Short mmCIF file of C-alpha atoms in Angstrom, two decimals:
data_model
loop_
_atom_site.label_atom_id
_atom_site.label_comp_id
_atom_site.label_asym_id
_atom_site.label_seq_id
_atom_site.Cartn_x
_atom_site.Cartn_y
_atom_site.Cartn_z
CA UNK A 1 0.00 0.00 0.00
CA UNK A 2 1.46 3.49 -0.59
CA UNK A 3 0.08 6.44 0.90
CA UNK A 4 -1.29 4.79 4.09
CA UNK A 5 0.62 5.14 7.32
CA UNK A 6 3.60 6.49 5.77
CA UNK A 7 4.80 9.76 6.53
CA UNK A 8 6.18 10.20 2.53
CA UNK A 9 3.95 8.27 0.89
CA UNK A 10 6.39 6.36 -0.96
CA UNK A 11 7.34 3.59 1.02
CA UNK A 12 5.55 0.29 0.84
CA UNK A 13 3.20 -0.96 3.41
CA UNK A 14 3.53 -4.71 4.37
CA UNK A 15 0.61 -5.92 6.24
CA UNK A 16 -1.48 -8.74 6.82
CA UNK A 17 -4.35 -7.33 6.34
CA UNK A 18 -6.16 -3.90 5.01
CA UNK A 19 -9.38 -2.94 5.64
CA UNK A 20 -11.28 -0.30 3.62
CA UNK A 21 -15.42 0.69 2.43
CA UNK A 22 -16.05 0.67 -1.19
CA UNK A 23 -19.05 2.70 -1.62
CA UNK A 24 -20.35 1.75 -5.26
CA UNK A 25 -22.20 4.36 -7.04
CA UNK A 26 -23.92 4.38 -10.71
CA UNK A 27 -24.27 8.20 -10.57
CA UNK A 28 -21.11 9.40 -9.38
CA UNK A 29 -17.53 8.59 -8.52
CA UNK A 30 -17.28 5.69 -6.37
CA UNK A 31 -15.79 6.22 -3.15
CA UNK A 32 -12.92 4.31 -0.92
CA UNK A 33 -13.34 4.99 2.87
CA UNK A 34 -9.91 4.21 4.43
CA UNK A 35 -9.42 5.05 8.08
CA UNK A 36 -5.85 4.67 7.55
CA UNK A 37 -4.69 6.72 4.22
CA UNK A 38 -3.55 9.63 3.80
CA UNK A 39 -5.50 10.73 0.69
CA UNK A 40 -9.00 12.60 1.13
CA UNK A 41 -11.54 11.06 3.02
CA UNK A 42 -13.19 9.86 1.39
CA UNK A 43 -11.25 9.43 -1.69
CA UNK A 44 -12.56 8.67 -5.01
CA UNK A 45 -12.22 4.78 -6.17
CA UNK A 46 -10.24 6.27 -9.28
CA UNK A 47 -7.57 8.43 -6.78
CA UNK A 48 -7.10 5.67 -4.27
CA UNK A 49 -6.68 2.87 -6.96
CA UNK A 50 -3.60 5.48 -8.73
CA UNK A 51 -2.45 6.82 -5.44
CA UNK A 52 -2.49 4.22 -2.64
CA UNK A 53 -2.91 0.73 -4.55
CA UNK A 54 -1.07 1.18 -7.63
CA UNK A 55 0.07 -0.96 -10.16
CA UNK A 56 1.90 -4.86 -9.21
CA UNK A 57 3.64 -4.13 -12.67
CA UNK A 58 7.08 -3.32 -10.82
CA UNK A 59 6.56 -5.52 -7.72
CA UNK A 60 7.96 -9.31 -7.15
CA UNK A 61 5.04 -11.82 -8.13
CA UNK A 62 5.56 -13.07 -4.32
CA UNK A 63 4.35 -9.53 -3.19
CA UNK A 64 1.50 -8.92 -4.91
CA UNK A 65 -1.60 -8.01 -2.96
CA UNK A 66 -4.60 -10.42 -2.60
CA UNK A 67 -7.97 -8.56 -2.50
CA UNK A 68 -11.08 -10.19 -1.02
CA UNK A 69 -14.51 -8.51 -0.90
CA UNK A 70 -16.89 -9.13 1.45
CA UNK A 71 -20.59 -7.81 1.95
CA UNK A 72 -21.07 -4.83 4.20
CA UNK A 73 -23.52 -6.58 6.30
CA UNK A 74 -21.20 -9.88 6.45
CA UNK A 75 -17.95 -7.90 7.87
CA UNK A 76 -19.97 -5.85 10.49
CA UNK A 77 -21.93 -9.28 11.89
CA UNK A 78 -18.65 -11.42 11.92
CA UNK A 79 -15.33 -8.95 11.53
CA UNK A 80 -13.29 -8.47 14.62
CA UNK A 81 -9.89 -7.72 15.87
CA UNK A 82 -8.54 -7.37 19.06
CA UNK A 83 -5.71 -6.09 17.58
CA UNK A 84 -3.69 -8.48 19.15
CA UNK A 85 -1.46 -8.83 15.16
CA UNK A 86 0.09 -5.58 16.12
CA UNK A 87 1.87 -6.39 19.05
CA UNK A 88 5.18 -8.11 19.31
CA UNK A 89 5.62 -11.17 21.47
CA UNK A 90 6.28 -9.31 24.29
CA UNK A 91 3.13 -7.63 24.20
CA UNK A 92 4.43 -3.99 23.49
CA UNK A 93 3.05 -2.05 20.46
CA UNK A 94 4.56 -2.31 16.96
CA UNK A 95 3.12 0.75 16.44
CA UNK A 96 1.03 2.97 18.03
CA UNK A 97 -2.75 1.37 17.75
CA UNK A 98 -5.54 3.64 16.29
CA UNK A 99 -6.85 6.18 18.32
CA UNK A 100 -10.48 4.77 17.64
CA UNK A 101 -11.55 1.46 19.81
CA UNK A 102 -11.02 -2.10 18.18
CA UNK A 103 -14.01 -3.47 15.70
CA UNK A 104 -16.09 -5.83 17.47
CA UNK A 105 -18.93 -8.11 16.31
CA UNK A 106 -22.04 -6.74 15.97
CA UNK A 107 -23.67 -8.90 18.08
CA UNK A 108 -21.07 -8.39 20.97
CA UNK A 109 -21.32 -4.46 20.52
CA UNK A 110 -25.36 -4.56 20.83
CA UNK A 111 -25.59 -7.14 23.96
CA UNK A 112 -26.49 -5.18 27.38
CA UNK A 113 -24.30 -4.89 30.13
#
């Protein structure tokens, strides 16, 4: 990923995993909501494809990114991370964790007490 969590923009990100909304629309540009980029938010499909995914054409087949779409409603009933990817074996941060609280399941967000 370029232009995501990187002060220049011009470094590549290696993660395990990216999460960002595609919000499809037949009228107008589609939009990418990424919590994490540095581009507009939101940012139009056509900016973030050119800007933060850019081409595989110069990277090593081995690095090329997967992409997997889900539903909306499928990642907010059954996505969750307790961020727990992030830390080192130790425990401490490998860097500093969003300010905003981890995603939880649905189901666990919405149950009293």
């Amino acid at each position: 990923m370029f232009s995501v969590c990187s002060p220049s923009g011009s470094s590549v990100e290696t993660e395990d995993y990216h999460v960002i909304l595609l919000q499809v629309s037949l009228q107008s540009d589609s939009l990418i909501y990424d919590l994490d980029s540095e581009l507009s938010f939101p940012c139009s499909l056509k900016l973030y494809a050119a800007q933060a995914l850019r081409s595989d054409h110069n990277i090593r087949p081995e690095y090329h990114r997967k992409l997997r779409v889900i539903p909306a409603d499928s990642f907010l009933l059954n996505f969750a991370s307790d961020r727990s990817h992030m830390k080192t074996p130790d425990g401490s941060w490998r860097m500093p964790p969003p300010t905003l609280p981890p995603h939880t399941h649905r189901r666990e967000s919405h149950e009293p007490g």
